[in-house]
Amino acid sequence: MRVLSVNVGTARPVQIGGRTVMTAIAKQPQSGPVAIGPMGLAGDEQADPTVHGGLSKAVYAYPSEHLAFWRTVRAQARVAGWDAEVPPGLVGENLTLQGLTERQLWIGDRLHLPARDGQRAVLVVSEPRQPCFKFNAAMGFAQAAKMMAQSGFCGSYLAVLQPGWVQAGDVIELEPGPRELALPELFRAKMHRNKVD
């Protein structure tokens, strides 16, 4: 289990559905270590803190294993070519991960990152991501949020238990939490309640 890419973005105005909205969903890969504080990665912003960011959703992690799925559906929607890779950060993720999918995660699980400068970041799985209209715009087609809901490929929000650093290539150690509520189970419950269309 490791970090493939560390991505941050700033809030900016974009046109979605004929109106101007602020979004920071477009994240860009960073080179070198990036500091992680209680509110997330250094240099990263959230446009709407009522739904993204804050202490319980400081960092958003997404499995690289799902990127082939998004490449295919974006090609089917004719918004990208069949050979067009999904770049790190397009899903809005801060951490693009390898070897750690939603099926392996439970609320309260801890992700330990390597120590740097005497600090070892520890992140805690807090909740699944719920897709919105901004996700549709980022992916380039109107059914993207619905496809995330149907596939269960939601990624996970992480709270910061211990600040530290993260860098592409870092190995992640998974420490199981109480294992009472699985991430996919909570995602299905939230999607059923919210009925994503």
PDB file of N, CA and C in Angstrom, residues 1-2 5 7 18 45-46 50-51 67 73 77 79 100 110 121 124 141 143 146 158 161-163 180 188 197:
ATOM      1  N   MET A   1       0.850  -1.174   0.000  1.00  0.00           N
ATOM      2  CA  MET A   1       0.000   0.000   0.000  1.00  0.00           C
ATOM      3  C   MET A   1       0.894   1.234   0.000  1.00  0.00           C
ATOM      4  N   ARG A   2       0.661   2.105  -0.977  1.00  0.00           N
ATOM      5  CA  ARG A   2       1.507   3.286  -1.032  1.00  0.00           C
ATOM      6  C   ARG A   2       0.798   4.466  -1.681  1.00  0.00           C
ATOM      7  N   SER A   5       0.494   9.604  -5.660  1.00  0.00           N
ATOM      8  CA  SER A   5       0.531  11.032  -5.962  1.00  0.00           C
ATOM      9  C   SER A   5      -0.080  11.819  -4.814  1.00  0.00           C
ATOM     10  N   ASN A   7      -1.777  15.522  -4.182  1.00  0.00           N
ATOM     11  CA  ASN A   7      -2.392  16.527  -5.044  1.00  0.00           C
ATOM     12  C   ASN A   7      -3.064  17.626  -4.226  1.00  0.00           C
ATOM     13  N   GLY A  18     -24.497  26.899 -16.479  1.00  0.00           N
ATOM     14  CA  GLY A  18     -24.912  28.273 -16.709  1.00  0.00           C
ATOM     15  C   GLY A  18     -24.741  29.207 -15.535  1.00  0.00           C
ATOM     16  N   GLU A  45      -7.065  23.855  -0.852  1.00  0.00           N
ATOM     17  CA  GLU A  45      -8.250  24.603  -0.437  1.00  0.00           C
ATOM     18  C   GLU A  45      -9.510  23.805  -0.740  1.00  0.00           C
ATOM     19  N   GLN A  46     -10.585  24.175  -0.071  1.00  0.00           N
ATOM     20  CA  GLN A  46     -11.922  23.653  -0.361  1.00  0.00           C
ATOM     21  C   GLN A  46     -12.842  24.844  -0.567  1.00  0.00           C
ATOM     22  N   THR A  50     -18.821  23.290   3.909  1.00  0.00           N
ATOM     23  CA  THR A  50     -19.970  22.587   4.480  1.00  0.00           C
ATOM     24  C   THR A  50     -20.024  21.139   3.995  1.00  0.00           C
ATOM     25  N   VAL A  51     -19.385  20.848   2.859  1.00  0.00           N
ATOM     26  CA  VAL A  51     -19.422  19.484   2.319  1.00  0.00           C
ATOM     27  C   VAL A  51     -18.045  18.869   2.115  1.00  0.00           C
ATOM     28  N   LEU A  67      -9.152   4.020 -11.500  1.00  0.00           N
ATOM     29  CA  LEU A  67      -8.941   4.990 -12.574  1.00  0.00           C
ATOM     30  C   LEU A  67      -9.200   4.400 -13.958  1.00  0.00           C
ATOM     31  N   VAL A  73     -15.398   4.926 -18.760  1.00  0.00           N
ATOM     32  CA  VAL A  73     -16.696   5.603 -18.822  1.00  0.00           C
ATOM     33  C   VAL A  73     -16.568   7.008 -19.413  1.00  0.00           C
ATOM     34  N   ALA A  77     -18.548   8.237 -22.690  1.00  0.00           N
ATOM     35  CA  ALA A  77     -19.310   9.491 -22.694  1.00  0.00           C
ATOM     36  C   ALA A  77     -18.761  10.480 -23.717  1.00  0.00           C
ATOM     37  N   VAL A  79     -15.996  12.220 -23.726  1.00  0.00           N
ATOM     38  CA  VAL A  79     -15.351  13.425 -23.197  1.00  0.00           C
ATOM     39  C   VAL A  79     -13.836  13.259 -23.157  1.00  0.00           C
ATOM     40  N   LEU A 100      -5.009  -0.036  -1.775  1.00  0.00           N
ATOM     41  CA  LEU A 100      -5.890   0.197  -0.629  1.00  0.00           C
ATOM     42  C   LEU A 100      -7.226   0.737  -1.148  1.00  0.00           C
ATOM     43  N   ARG A 110      -6.711   3.426  10.834  1.00  0.00           N
ATOM     44  CA  ARG A 110      -5.652   4.441  10.815  1.00  0.00           C
ATOM     45  C   ARG A 110      -4.621   4.131   9.748  1.00  0.00           C
ATOM     46  N   ALA A 121       2.835  11.291  10.301  1.00  0.00           N
ATOM     47  CA  ALA A 121       1.408  11.573  10.106  1.00  0.00           C
ATOM     48  C   ALA A 121       0.584  10.308  10.291  1.00  0.00           C
ATOM     49  N   VAL A 124      -7.029   9.085   9.882  1.00  0.00           N
ATOM     50  CA  VAL A 124      -8.091   8.186  10.320  1.00  0.00           C
ATOM     51  C   VAL A 124      -9.231   8.214   9.315  1.00  0.00           C
ATOM     52  N   PHE A 141     -18.983  14.709 -17.674  1.00  0.00           N
ATOM     53  CA  PHE A 141     -20.282  14.211 -18.137  1.00  0.00           C
ATOM     54  C   PHE A 141     -21.261  14.134 -16.965  1.00  0.00           C
ATOM     55  N   GLN A 143     -23.501  12.077 -15.827  1.00  0.00           N
ATOM     56  CA  GLN A 143     -23.847  10.873 -15.069  1.00  0.00           C
ATOM     57  C   GLN A 143     -22.719  10.397 -14.149  1.00  0.00           C
ATOM     58  N   LYS A 146     -23.737   9.685 -10.509  1.00  0.00           N
ATOM     59  CA  LYS A 146     -24.574   8.483 -10.459  1.00  0.00           C
ATOM     60  C   LYS A 146     -23.725   7.229 -10.607  1.00  0.00           C
ATOM     61  N   LEU A 158     -10.401  11.431   5.237  1.00  0.00           N
ATOM     62  CA  LEU A 158      -9.518  11.114   6.349  1.00  0.00           C
ATOM     63  C   LEU A 158      -9.387  12.311   7.271  1.00  0.00           C
ATOM     64  N   LEU A 161      -5.105  12.601  12.654  1.00  0.00           N
ATOM     65  CA  LEU A 161      -4.906  12.316  14.075  1.00  0.00           C
ATOM     66  C   LEU A 161      -3.572  12.907  14.551  1.00  0.00           C
ATOM     67  N   GLN A 162      -2.539  12.757  13.711  1.00  0.00           N
ATOM     68  CA  GLN A 162      -1.226  13.324  14.015  1.00  0.00           C
ATOM     69  C   GLN A 162      -0.702  14.026  12.762  1.00  0.00           C
ATOM     70  N   PRO A 163      -0.337  15.296  12.858  1.00  0.00           N
ATOM     71  CA  PRO A 163       0.224  16.003  11.715  1.00  0.00           C
ATOM     72  C   PRO A 163       1.568  15.399  11.310  1.00  0.00           C
ATOM     73  N   GLU A 180     -16.300  -1.761  13.158  1.00  0.00           N
ATOM     74  CA  GLU A 180     -17.734  -1.881  13.402  1.00  0.00           C
ATOM     75  C   GLU A 180     -18.575  -1.437  12.212  1.00  0.00           C
ATOM     76  N   ARG A 188     -23.151   3.121   0.888  1.00  0.00           N
ATOM     77  CA  ARG A 188     -24.452   2.670   0.358  1.00  0.00           C
ATOM     78  C   ARG A 188     -25.608   3.290   1.131  1.00  0.00           C
ATOM     79  N   ASP A 197     -28.819  11.112  -8.400  1.00  0.00           N
ATOM     80  CA  ASP A 197     -29.316  10.890  -9.766  1.00  0.00           C
ATOM     81  C   ASP A 197     -28.243  11.219 -10.780  1.00  0.00           C
TER      82      ASP A 197
END
